[in-house]
Amino acid sequence: MPIDINELRDYKGGDPEKWRKHMQARFKPPEWVDEVIAEDERWRALTKERDELRKQVNKIQKEKITPKKKAKEDCSEEIAEMKAVQAQIKEKETELPMIAASRDKLLNKIGNIVDPEVPISDNEDKDNLVVNLHPSPPEAASNENLLPSPQGTLEYTLPEAKPLTHDDLLWRIGGYEPVRGQNVAGHRAYFLTNAGVMLNQAIINYGIAFLGARGYNILQPPFMMNKDVMASIAQLEDFDEQLYKVSGKTDDPDGATEKYLIATSEQPICAYHKDEWIGKSELPLRYAGISTCFRKEAGSHGRDIRGIFRVHQFEKIEQFCLTEDDLEVSQAEQKRMLEAAEEFYKSLGFSYRVVCLVSHELNDAAIKKYDLEAWFPGQKAYRELVSCSNCTDYQARGVGVRCGGKSNTKGDISARASFCHMLNATLCATGRGICCLLETHQTEDGVVIPEVLRPYMAGKDFLPFVRGPAELSKGEKGAAKAGKKK
């Protein structure tokens, strides 16, 4: 369950108004909170009716049937009366799970709280809060209050621009074959070749070493998940916009276990401790997830068509951490994860900015999300490489990951079950990392390999151009001709 239903029950110490405000901050209808409350009251009223009927059955049994049986008198009328009440109980017990399911479905639409640092806005271009710039721009020397600042009002000298974009560079170093990939697997498909494969594997291996040195446990998860487990983690719209369903015969003869390909290792690692109880002395737990990821990108039609920045299949190194159920602890862990990502990209020589996303851009689970956006010199733009989210206990409730000891809270109506806080942060989606690396370290005749990657590149320090620019596609040639006519 994403949030505890007791958070909306004022008679149990809940604060429905607080949740209405959080929904407003997310630009979602606060009335959804009232819909949950109404359905919960309906469930509670029916539960009370059933309990009263049970008392009635006990009373008939005790006060009418038992005395007559002892006196060896006929009690058929009383038994019939009891059976009629029992039939009413059965009706209500049939209805109760349906009302509970309806209530829980509505409850699943309620998002997490919103962290006080998050800008309340639905305009990310204007109001995303820039909290860090690397390298520090010249303006910072004369203005120590330059940051944090809303993105739309922040003025500073942008990093250096360079002539070629990643798709051209990857082609010139002989690193990929997009047309042949599309012939095999359709839109956004590609073959990585030679230098492209080496860069991809080098980033994976460097990422493993980088996080391993920081105490992370390395995990390579299943690339498929059962639908019921995926549904306890992913939002409903993810099934339509992101997730690929696995079809065909499986080892399940009845076909009852539907499976979906993962969009990120965050999803299976979230369920790694499913239904477990983790002692606080064991926390924090830090995992580095290494996986291939599969995404439909259904909402990205026409965006980033060239190259490998936005594709259906890619590799990713993910940070995933669990902490105790203490907001200060998980907030500190989020900063630590972000710092790890910044160190990683500094070591690769990338320029970047870190932004705290506006409330409208938060998914239901996250209370705060930082994006690290690297500077792409060829595109002359910042592009997202990292998302770092604190989901507190929202995801843990869905997969039943408890923390702490089993305390005795009997009689305490305001008591809450303790669930671990879960946090996730990209370290590197390798395709995007390659894109930025190529644009950042391009020269007139090739690409310089960052020093930290050279041990994973068979000692290579430079990737020379082995061919000229790629030919334009038919569509691009047509667009170019149309542009000239104008």
Short mmCIF file of C-alpha atoms in Angstrom, two decimals:
data_model
loop_
_atom_site.label_atom_id
_atom_site.label_comp_id
_atom_site.label_asym_id
_atom_site.label_seq_id
_atom_site.Cartn_x
_atom_site.Cartn_y
_atom_site.Cartn_z
CA MET A 1 0.00 0.00 0.00
CA PRO A 2 1.65 3.29 -1.07
CA ILE A 3 0.52 5.30 1.97
CA ASP A 4 -0.92 4.09 5.27
CA ILE A 5 -4.72 4.42 5.22
CA ASN A 6 -4.47 5.55 8.85
CA GLU A 7 -2.81 8.77 7.61
CA LEU A 8 -6.28 9.74 6.30
CA ARG A 9 -8.22 8.58 9.39
CA ASP A 10 -8.50 11.54 11.75
CA TYR A 11 -9.81 9.30 14.55
CA LYS A 12 -6.46 7.45 14.40
CA GLY A 13 -4.33 10.56 14.49
CA GLY A 14 -4.26 11.04 10.72
CA ASP A 15 -4.33 14.45 9.02
CA PRO A 16 -6.36 14.38 5.78
CA GLU A 17 -5.85 18.12 5.23
CA LYS A 18 -2.08 17.62 5.08
CA TRP A 19 -2.54 15.11 2.27
CA ARG A 20 -4.94 17.39 0.39
CA LYS A 21 -2.20 20.05 0.42
CA HIS A 22 0.39 17.58 -0.86
CA MET A 23 -1.95 16.58 -3.69
CA GLN A 24 -2.44 20.25 -4.57
CA ALA A 25 1.33 20.69 -4.58
CA ARG A 26 1.56 17.85 -7.10
CA PHE A 27 -1.14 19.50 -9.23
CA LYS A 28 -3.47 16.57 -8.68
CA PRO A 29 -7.08 16.77 -7.41
CA PRO A 30 -7.19 17.06 -3.61
CA GLU A 31 -10.72 15.62 -3.87
CA TRP A 32 -9.11 12.22 -4.39
CA VAL A 33 -8.32 12.23 -0.65
CA ASP A 34 -12.02 12.71 0.12
CA GLU A 35 -12.96 9.89 -2.25
CA VAL A 36 -10.68 7.54 -0.31
CA ILE A 37 -12.15 8.71 3.01
CA ALA A 38 -15.73 8.24 1.76
CA GLU A 39 -15.02 4.69 0.58
CA ASP A 40 -13.16 3.91 3.81
CA GLU A 41 -16.13 5.15 5.86
CA ARG A 42 -18.39 2.94 3.77
CA TRP A 43 -16.09 -0.02 4.50
CA ARG A 44 -15.97 0.80 8.21
CA ALA A 45 -19.77 1.18 8.42
CA LEU A 46 -20.30 -2.19 6.75
CA THR A 47 -17.67 -3.77 9.01
CA LYS A 48 -19.53 -2.40 12.02
CA GLU A 49 -22.85 -3.78 10.70
CA ARG A 50 -21.27 -7.21 10.24
CA ASP A 51 -19.80 -7.13 13.75
CA GLU A 52 -23.19 -6.16 15.21
CA LEU A 53 -24.80 -9.07 13.38
CA ARG A 54 -22.17 -11.41 14.79
CA LYS A 55 -23.05 -10.18 18.27
CA GLN A 56 -26.70 -10.84 17.44
CA VAL A 57 -25.88 -14.42 16.43
CA ASN A 58 -24.02 -14.95 19.71
CA LYS A 59 -26.92 -13.46 21.64
CA ILE A 60 -29.50 -15.72 19.94
CA GLN A 61 -27.27 -18.71 20.56
CA LYS A 62 -26.65 -17.85 24.21
CA GLU A 63 -30.01 -16.45 25.29
CA LYS A 64 -32.48 -18.42 23.16
CA ILE A 65 -31.12 -21.60 21.64
CA THR A 66 -28.87 -22.87 24.47
CA PRO A 67 -31.55 -22.53 27.24
CA LYS A 68 -34.15 -24.33 25.10
CA LYS A 69 -31.72 -27.11 24.25
CA LYS A 70 -30.95 -27.54 27.93
CA ALA A 71 -34.69 -27.69 28.68
CA LYS A 72 -35.05 -30.12 25.72
CA GLU A 73 -37.54 -27.77 24.09
CA ASP A 74 -38.06 -27.21 20.38
CA CYS A 75 -35.78 -24.38 19.16
CA SER A 76 -36.29 -24.65 15.39
CA GLU A 77 -37.65 -21.07 15.16
CA GLU A 78 -34.64 -19.68 17.00
CA ILE A 79 -32.24 -21.67 14.79
CA ALA A 80 -34.03 -20.32 11.71
CA GLU A 81 -33.70 -16.79 13.15
CA MET A 82 -29.96 -17.35 13.71
CA LYS A 83 -29.47 -18.71 10.19
CA ALA A 84 -31.23 -15.67 8.72
CA VAL A 85 -28.80 -13.39 10.56
CA GLN A 86 -25.87 -15.56 9.45
CA ALA A 87 -27.05 -15.16 5.85
CA GLN A 88 -26.92 -11.37 6.31
CA ILE A 89 -23.38 -11.71 7.66
CA LYS A 90 -22.38 -13.74 4.60
CA GLU A 91 -23.78 -11.06 2.28
CA LYS A 92 -21.82 -8.34 4.04
CA GLU A 93 -18.63 -10.42 4.09
CA THR A 94 -18.99 -10.89 0.34
CA GLU A 95 -19.35 -7.13 -0.14
CA LEU A 96 -16.54 -6.05 2.21
CA PRO A 97 -13.57 -7.18 0.05
CA MET A 98 -15.06 -5.40 -2.97
CA ILE A 99 -15.38 -2.12 -1.05
CA ALA A 100 -11.85 -2.56 0.36
CA ALA A 101 -10.50 -3.13 -3.17
CA SER A 102 -12.31 -0.03 -4.40
CA ARG A 103 -10.90 2.02 -1.51
CA ASP A 104 -7.38 0.70 -2.03
CA LYS A 105 -7.53 1.47 -5.75
CA LEU A 106 -8.39 5.07 -4.89
CA LEU A 107 -5.70 5.12 -2.19
CA ASN A 108 -3.11 4.09 -4.81
CA LYS A 109 -3.72 7.41 -6.57
CA ILE A 110 -2.55 9.41 -3.55
CA GLY A 111 1.06 10.53 -3.99
CA ASN A 112 3.74 10.78 -1.32
CA ILE A 113 4.42 13.93 0.70
CA VAL A 114 6.37 16.76 -0.97
CA ASP A 115 9.71 17.82 0.54
CA PRO A 116 9.87 21.49 1.64
CA GLU A 117 12.84 22.17 -0.68
CA VAL A 118 10.82 21.25 -3.78
CA PRO A 119 9.59 24.28 -5.81
CA ILE A 120 5.78 24.19 -6.05
CA SER A 121 5.24 24.72 -9.76
CA ASP A 122 4.15 23.04 -12.98
CA ASN A 123 6.75 24.88 -15.10
CA GLU A 124 10.08 23.06 -14.95
CA ASP A 125 11.84 25.25 -17.52
CA LYS A 126 11.15 28.31 -15.41
CA ASP A 127 11.11 27.03 -11.83
CA ASN A 128 13.41 23.99 -11.51
CA LEU A 129 15.82 25.03 -8.78
CA VAL A 130 19.49 24.99 -9.87
CA VAL A 131 21.48 23.94 -6.79
CA ASN A 132 24.93 23.30 -8.31
CA LEU A 133 27.00 24.09 -11.40
CA HIS A 134 30.21 22.34 -12.42
CA PRO A 135 32.56 23.85 -13.22
CA SER A 136 31.69 26.97 -11.29
CA PRO A 137 30.98 29.81 -13.78
CA PRO A 138 32.87 33.13 -13.65
CA GLU A 139 29.77 34.85 -12.24
CA ALA A 140 30.06 32.81 -9.01
CA ALA A 141 33.30 34.61 -8.11
CA SER A 142 31.51 37.95 -7.81
CA ASN A 143 28.17 36.61 -6.54
CA GLU A 144 28.29 34.14 -3.68
CA ASN A 145 24.47 34.03 -3.70
CA LEU A 146 24.28 32.87 -7.33
CA LEU A 147 22.89 29.50 -6.22
CA PRO A 148 20.41 28.13 -5.53
CA SER A 149 18.35 29.92 -8.16
CA PRO A 150 15.29 29.21 -10.34
CA GLN A 151 16.38 27.97 -13.75
CA GLY A 152 14.37 30.59 -15.64
CA THR A 153 16.04 33.58 -13.95
CA LEU A 154 19.60 32.26 -13.59
CA GLU A 155 22.11 33.96 -15.89
CA TYR A 156 25.70 32.74 -16.24
CA THR A 157 28.34 31.87 -18.82
CA LEU A 158 27.55 28.51 -20.40
CA PRO A 159 30.29 25.89 -20.89
CA GLU A 160 32.18 25.58 -24.18
CA ALA A 161 30.36 24.57 -27.38
CA LYS A 162 31.83 22.16 -29.95
CA PRO A 163 30.92 21.40 -33.57
CA LEU A 164 29.75 17.77 -33.75
CA THR A 165 26.88 15.92 -32.06
CA HIS A 166 27.16 12.44 -30.61
CA ASP A 167 25.39 10.60 -33.44
CA ASP A 168 27.89 11.94 -35.99
CA LEU A 169 30.83 11.25 -33.69
CA LEU A 170 29.72 7.69 -32.88
CA TRP A 171 29.39 7.01 -36.60
CA ARG A 172 32.79 8.49 -37.44
CA ILE A 173 34.65 6.36 -34.85
CA GLY A 174 32.92 3.27 -36.27
CA GLY A 175 30.91 2.83 -33.10
CA TYR A 176 27.41 1.97 -34.33
CA GLU A 177 25.20 0.95 -37.23
CA PRO A 178 21.77 2.58 -36.88
CA VAL A 179 20.25 1.64 -40.24
CA ARG A 180 21.18 -2.02 -39.91
CA GLY A 181 19.73 -1.99 -36.41
CA GLN A 182 16.47 -0.49 -37.66
CA ASN A 183 16.30 -3.12 -40.41
CA VAL A 184 16.42 -5.79 -37.70
CA ALA A 185 14.37 -4.32 -34.85
CA GLY A 186 12.67 -1.15 -36.10
CA HIS A 187 12.59 2.41 -34.79
CA ARG A 188 15.35 3.44 -32.30
CA ALA A 189 17.22 0.14 -32.76
CA TYR A 190 20.96 -0.03 -33.48
CA PHE A 191 24.03 -2.24 -33.45
CA LEU A 192 26.94 -1.08 -31.31
CA THR A 193 30.20 -1.97 -33.04
CA ASN A 194 33.90 -1.96 -32.12
CA ALA A 195 34.62 1.36 -30.36
CA GLY A 196 30.95 1.68 -29.35
CA VAL A 197 30.96 -1.75 -27.69
CA MET A 198 34.25 -1.02 -25.94
CA LEU A 199 32.97 2.31 -24.57
CA ASN A 200 29.74 0.69 -23.39
CA GLN A 201 31.54 -2.11 -21.53
CA ALA A 202 34.16 0.29 -20.16
CA ILE A 203 31.51 2.52 -18.57
CA ILE A 204 29.77 -0.54 -17.07
CA ASN A 205 32.99 -1.91 -15.60
CA TYR A 206 34.15 1.48 -14.36
CA GLY A 207 30.73 2.04 -12.78
CA ILE A 208 30.94 -1.34 -10.99
CA ALA A 209 34.42 -0.52 -9.68
CA PHE A 210 33.36 3.03 -8.73
CA LEU A 211 30.39 1.92 -6.61
CA GLY A 212 32.12 -1.21 -5.33
CA ALA A 213 34.85 0.99 -3.87
CA ARG A 214 32.13 2.91 -2.04
CA GLY A 215 30.72 -0.16 -0.31
CA TYR A 216 27.85 -1.00 -2.66
CA ASN A 217 26.75 -4.61 -3.16
CA ILE A 218 26.71 -5.38 -6.89
CA LEU A 219 23.50 -6.93 -8.24
CA GLN A 220 22.50 -8.09 -11.70
CA PRO A 221 18.72 -8.61 -11.40
CA PRO A 222 16.21 -10.56 -13.50
CA PHE A 223 15.27 -8.62 -16.62
CA MET A 224 11.62 -9.76 -16.31
CA MET A 225 9.18 -9.35 -13.43
CA ASN A 226 5.83 -10.91 -12.60
CA LYS A 227 2.98 -8.51 -13.19
CA ASP A 228 1.76 -8.52 -9.59
CA VAL A 229 5.21 -7.56 -8.29
CA MET A 230 5.67 -4.92 -10.98
CA ALA A 231 2.21 -3.49 -10.16
CA SER A 232 3.22 -3.04 -6.52
CA ILE A 233 6.04 -0.73 -7.65
CA ALA A 234 5.22 0.89 -11.00
CA GLN A 235 2.54 3.51 -11.62
CA LEU A 236 -0.38 2.53 -13.82
CA GLU A 237 0.69 4.87 -16.65
CA ASP A 238 4.08 3.10 -16.76
CA PHE A 239 2.38 -0.02 -18.11
CA ASP A 240 1.15 1.96 -21.11
CA GLU A 241 4.08 4.33 -21.71
CA GLN A 242 7.16 2.38 -20.60
CA LEU A 243 6.79 -1.35 -20.02
CA TYR A 244 7.01 -4.16 -22.56
CA LYS A 245 4.81 -7.17 -21.84
CA VAL A 246 6.37 -10.59 -22.41
CA SER A 247 4.10 -12.77 -24.53
CA GLY A 248 4.23 -16.41 -25.60
CA LYS A 249 4.47 -19.67 -23.69
CA THR A 250 6.33 -19.69 -20.37
CA ASP A 251 6.93 -22.26 -17.65
CA ASP A 252 3.51 -21.30 -16.31
CA PRO A 253 1.10 -23.65 -18.19
CA ASP A 254 -2.01 -21.71 -17.15
CA GLY A 255 -0.56 -18.35 -18.23
CA ALA A 256 -1.53 -16.92 -14.85
CA THR A 257 1.83 -15.24 -14.29
CA GLU A 258 2.14 -12.38 -16.75
CA LYS A 259 5.60 -10.89 -17.04
CA TYR A 260 7.03 -7.50 -18.00
CA LEU A 261 10.52 -6.46 -19.05
CA ILE A 262 12.17 -4.10 -16.58
CA ALA A 263 12.58 -0.40 -17.45
CA THR A 264 15.26 0.01 -14.76
CA SER A 265 16.99 -2.25 -12.22
CA GLU A 266 15.32 -0.09 -9.56
CA GLN A 267 12.16 -2.14 -10.13
CA PRO A 268 13.46 -5.64 -9.32
CA ILE A 269 15.86 -4.38 -6.62
CA CYS A 270 12.91 -2.66 -4.95
CA ALA A 271 11.44 -6.15 -4.49
CA TYR A 272 14.77 -7.80 -3.57
CA HIS A 273 13.76 -7.83 0.12
CA LYS A 274 10.05 -8.41 -0.58
CA ASP A 275 8.09 -9.30 2.57
CA GLU A 276 11.25 -9.20 4.73
CA TRP A 277 11.81 -7.53 8.08
CA ILE A 278 15.22 -5.77 8.20
CA GLY A 279 16.79 -4.85 11.52
CA LYS A 280 17.88 -1.23 11.90
CA SER A 281 21.40 -2.42 12.70
CA GLU A 282 21.58 -3.88 9.17
CA LEU A 283 20.78 -0.52 7.55
CA PRO A 284 21.66 1.27 5.37
CA LEU A 285 21.81 -1.27 2.54
CA ARG A 286 23.38 -0.01 -0.68
CA TYR A 287 23.08 -1.78 -4.01
CA ALA A 288 24.55 -1.18 -7.45
CA GLY A 289 22.17 -2.58 -10.05
CA ILE A 290 23.66 -3.54 -13.43
CA SER A 291 21.08 -4.35 -16.08
CA THR A 292 19.80 -4.01 -19.57
CA CYS A 293 16.67 -1.83 -19.55
CA PHE A 294 13.72 -1.85 -21.93
CA ARG A 295 11.40 1.13 -22.49
CA LYS A 296 8.65 1.82 -24.99
CA GLU A 297 9.27 5.60 -24.91
CA ALA A 298 5.63 5.90 -25.99
CA GLY A 299 5.43 9.55 -24.95
CA SER A 300 8.60 10.55 -26.84
CA HIS A 301 7.47 10.35 -30.46
CA GLY A 302 9.73 12.44 -32.69
CA ARG A 303 12.24 13.30 -29.92
CA ASP A 304 15.94 12.41 -30.14
CA ILE A 305 15.48 10.30 -33.26
CA ARG A 306 19.17 10.26 -34.22
CA GLY A 307 21.82 8.46 -32.22
CA ILE A 308 21.51 6.48 -28.98
CA PHE A 309 20.36 9.09 -26.47
CA ARG A 310 16.72 7.91 -26.34
CA VAL A 311 16.33 4.24 -27.25
CA HIS A 312 14.23 1.18 -26.40
CA GLN A 313 17.11 -0.94 -25.07
CA PHE A 314 20.14 0.20 -23.09
CA GLU A 315 22.43 -0.69 -20.18
CA LYS A 316 22.36 1.17 -16.89
CA ILE A 317 24.21 1.24 -13.57
CA GLU A 318 21.79 2.21 -10.79
CA GLN A 319 22.24 3.18 -7.15
CA PHE A 320 19.54 1.77 -4.87
CA CYS A 321 19.63 2.30 -1.09
CA LEU A 322 17.49 1.38 1.90
CA THR A 323 17.56 3.28 5.19
CA GLU A 324 15.61 3.23 8.42
CA ASP A 325 12.25 5.02 8.52
CA ASP A 326 13.68 8.39 9.53
CA LEU A 327 13.26 11.32 7.13
CA GLU A 328 16.46 13.04 8.20
CA VAL A 329 18.40 9.83 7.59
CA SER A 330 16.95 9.25 4.12
CA GLN A 331 17.40 12.93 3.17
CA ALA A 332 21.09 12.64 4.10
CA GLU A 333 21.35 9.42 2.08
CA GLN A 334 19.87 11.16 -0.96
CA LYS A 335 22.53 13.88 -0.75
CA ARG A 336 25.22 11.20 -0.43
CA MET A 337 23.94 9.37 -3.54
CA LEU A 338 23.86 12.62 -5.48
CA GLU A 339 27.42 13.39 -4.43
CA ALA A 340 28.51 9.95 -5.70
CA ALA A 341 26.93 10.69 -9.10
CA GLU A 342 28.64 14.09 -9.23
CA GLU A 343 32.03 12.53 -8.42
CA PHE A 344 31.48 9.99 -11.21
CA TYR A 345 30.83 12.64 -13.87
CA LYS A 346 33.60 14.91 -12.63
CA SER A 347 35.97 11.98 -13.11
CA LEU A 348 34.78 11.70 -16.73
CA GLY A 349 35.42 15.42 -17.29
CA PHE A 350 31.77 16.39 -17.89
CA SER A 351 30.28 19.83 -17.20
CA TYR A 352 26.88 19.68 -15.53
CA ARG A 353 24.22 21.33 -13.42
CA VAL A 354 22.10 19.83 -10.64
CA VAL A 355 18.45 20.84 -10.40
CA CYS A 356 15.77 20.14 -7.82
CA LEU A 357 12.68 19.33 -9.87
CA VAL A 358 9.38 21.18 -9.49
CA SER A 359 6.55 19.39 -7.71
CA HIS A 360 4.57 18.69 -10.89
CA GLU A 361 7.42 16.55 -12.26
CA LEU A 362 7.60 14.22 -9.24
CA ASN A 363 6.28 10.71 -9.68
CA ASP A 364 3.88 9.49 -7.00
CA ALA A 365 6.60 7.80 -4.94
CA ALA A 366 9.22 10.56 -4.80
CA ILE A 367 9.13 13.34 -2.21
CA LYS A 368 12.08 15.08 -3.89
CA LYS A 369 14.03 14.47 -7.06
CA TYR A 370 17.36 15.89 -8.17
CA ASP A 371 18.39 15.66 -11.81
CA LEU A 372 22.00 15.92 -12.89
CA GLU A 373 21.98 17.43 -16.37
CA ALA A 374 25.26 17.24 -18.27
CA TRP A 375 26.33 19.83 -20.82
CA PHE A 376 26.36 18.44 -24.36
CA PRO A 377 28.79 20.72 -26.26
CA GLY A 378 27.62 19.57 -29.70
CA GLN A 379 23.93 20.09 -28.94
CA LYS A 380 24.74 23.21 -26.91
CA ALA A 381 22.25 22.09 -24.29
CA TYR A 382 21.95 20.43 -20.90
CA ARG A 383 20.52 16.89 -21.02
CA GLU A 384 19.46 14.65 -18.15
CA LEU A 385 21.89 11.89 -17.15
CA VAL A 386 20.84 11.24 -13.53
CA SER A 387 17.61 11.21 -11.55
CA CYS A 388 18.04 10.88 -7.79
CA SER A 389 14.86 10.29 -5.76
CA ASN A 390 13.90 9.83 -2.12
CA CYS A 391 10.74 7.69 -2.05
CA THR A 392 10.65 7.32 1.76
CA ASP A 393 8.45 4.30 2.67
CA TYR A 394 6.13 4.59 -0.34
CA GLN A 395 7.67 1.76 -2.39
CA ALA A 396 8.53 -0.34 0.67
CA ARG A 397 4.84 -0.53 1.60
CA GLY A 398 4.04 -1.95 -1.84
CA VAL A 399 6.53 -4.82 -1.42
CA GLY A 400 6.25 -5.23 2.36
CA VAL A 401 9.81 -4.36 3.38
CA ARG A 402 9.64 -3.60 7.12
CA CYS A 403 12.39 -2.24 9.34
CA GLY A 404 13.21 -2.28 13.05
CA GLY A 405 12.01 -4.66 15.73
CA LYS A 406 8.46 -5.95 16.13
CA SER A 407 7.24 -3.55 18.82
CA ASN A 408 4.11 -4.05 20.89
CA THR A 409 1.73 -1.23 19.95
CA LYS A 410 -1.50 -2.90 21.04
CA GLY A 411 -4.00 -0.28 22.13
CA ASP A 412 -2.10 2.61 20.52
CA ILE A 413 -4.51 3.84 17.84
CA SER A 414 -1.96 6.28 16.43
CA ALA A 415 0.74 3.59 15.94
CA ARG A 416 2.16 3.10 12.44
CA ALA A 417 3.97 0.12 10.99
CA SER A 418 7.64 0.84 10.22
CA PHE A 419 8.76 0.39 6.62
CA CYS A 420 12.22 1.04 5.20
CA HIS A 421 12.88 4.21 3.23
CA MET A 422 13.96 3.48 -0.34
CA LEU A 423 16.05 5.74 -2.58
CA ASN A 424 17.23 5.40 -6.16
CA ALA A 425 19.68 7.30 -8.33
CA THR A 426 21.09 6.66 -11.76
CA LEU A 427 24.84 6.34 -11.82
CA CYS A 428 24.97 6.05 -15.59
CA ALA A 429 22.73 4.98 -18.46
CA THR A 430 25.65 3.94 -20.66
CA GLY A 431 24.18 5.13 -23.95
CA ARG A 432 23.67 8.65 -22.63
CA GLY A 433 27.09 8.54 -20.98
CA ILE A 434 28.67 7.66 -24.34
CA CYS A 435 26.78 10.51 -26.02
CA CYS A 436 28.10 13.12 -23.59
CA LEU A 437 31.60 11.64 -23.56
CA LEU A 438 31.87 11.88 -27.35
CA GLU A 439 30.64 15.47 -27.52
CA THR A 440 32.78 16.58 -24.56
CA HIS A 441 36.07 14.99 -25.60
CA GLN A 442 35.86 15.37 -29.40
CA THR A 443 38.82 16.70 -31.39
CA GLU A 444 39.29 17.43 -35.10
CA ASP A 445 40.30 13.83 -35.85
CA GLY A 446 38.73 11.71 -33.11
CA VAL A 447 37.76 11.41 -29.45
CA VAL A 448 40.03 11.44 -26.39
CA ILE A 449 39.17 8.73 -23.84
CA PRO A 450 38.94 10.00 -20.23
CA GLU A 451 41.82 8.73 -18.14
CA VAL A 452 39.59 6.81 -15.69
CA LEU A 453 38.19 4.69 -18.55
CA ARG A 454 41.52 3.74 -20.14
CA PRO A 455 42.14 0.70 -17.91
CA TYR A 456 38.83 -0.68 -19.22
CA MET A 457 39.59 0.17 -22.88
CA ALA A 458 42.60 -2.13 -23.36
CA GLY A 459 44.86 0.84 -22.72
CA LYS A 460 43.44 2.95 -25.55
CA ASP A 461 43.56 6.70 -24.95
CA PHE A 462 42.16 7.88 -28.28
CA LEU A 463 39.48 6.76 -30.76
CA PRO A 464 40.31 8.07 -34.25
CA PHE A 465 37.73 8.80 -36.90
CA VAL A 466 37.68 5.86 -39.31
CA ARG A 467 35.08 7.22 -41.73
CA GLY A 468 33.42 10.44 -42.74
CA PRO A 469 29.99 11.74 -41.73
CA ALA A 470 26.95 9.52 -42.18
CA GLU A 471 24.68 10.06 -45.16
CA LEU A 472 21.42 11.83 -44.48
CA SER A 473 18.29 9.66 -44.45
CA LYS A 474 15.63 10.15 -47.12
CA GLY A 475 13.48 12.08 -44.66
CA GLU A 476 16.39 14.32 -43.68
CA LYS A 477 17.29 14.95 -47.34
CA GLY A 478 13.67 15.91 -48.01
CA ALA A 479 13.64 18.27 -45.02
CA ALA A 480 16.91 19.84 -46.17
CA LYS A 481 15.51 20.45 -49.65
CA ALA A 482 12.34 21.96 -48.21
CA GLY A 483 14.46 24.24 -46.06
CA LYS A 484 16.46 25.47 -49.04
CA LYS A 485 13.27 26.28 -50.99
CA LYS A 486 12.10 28.50 -48.16
#
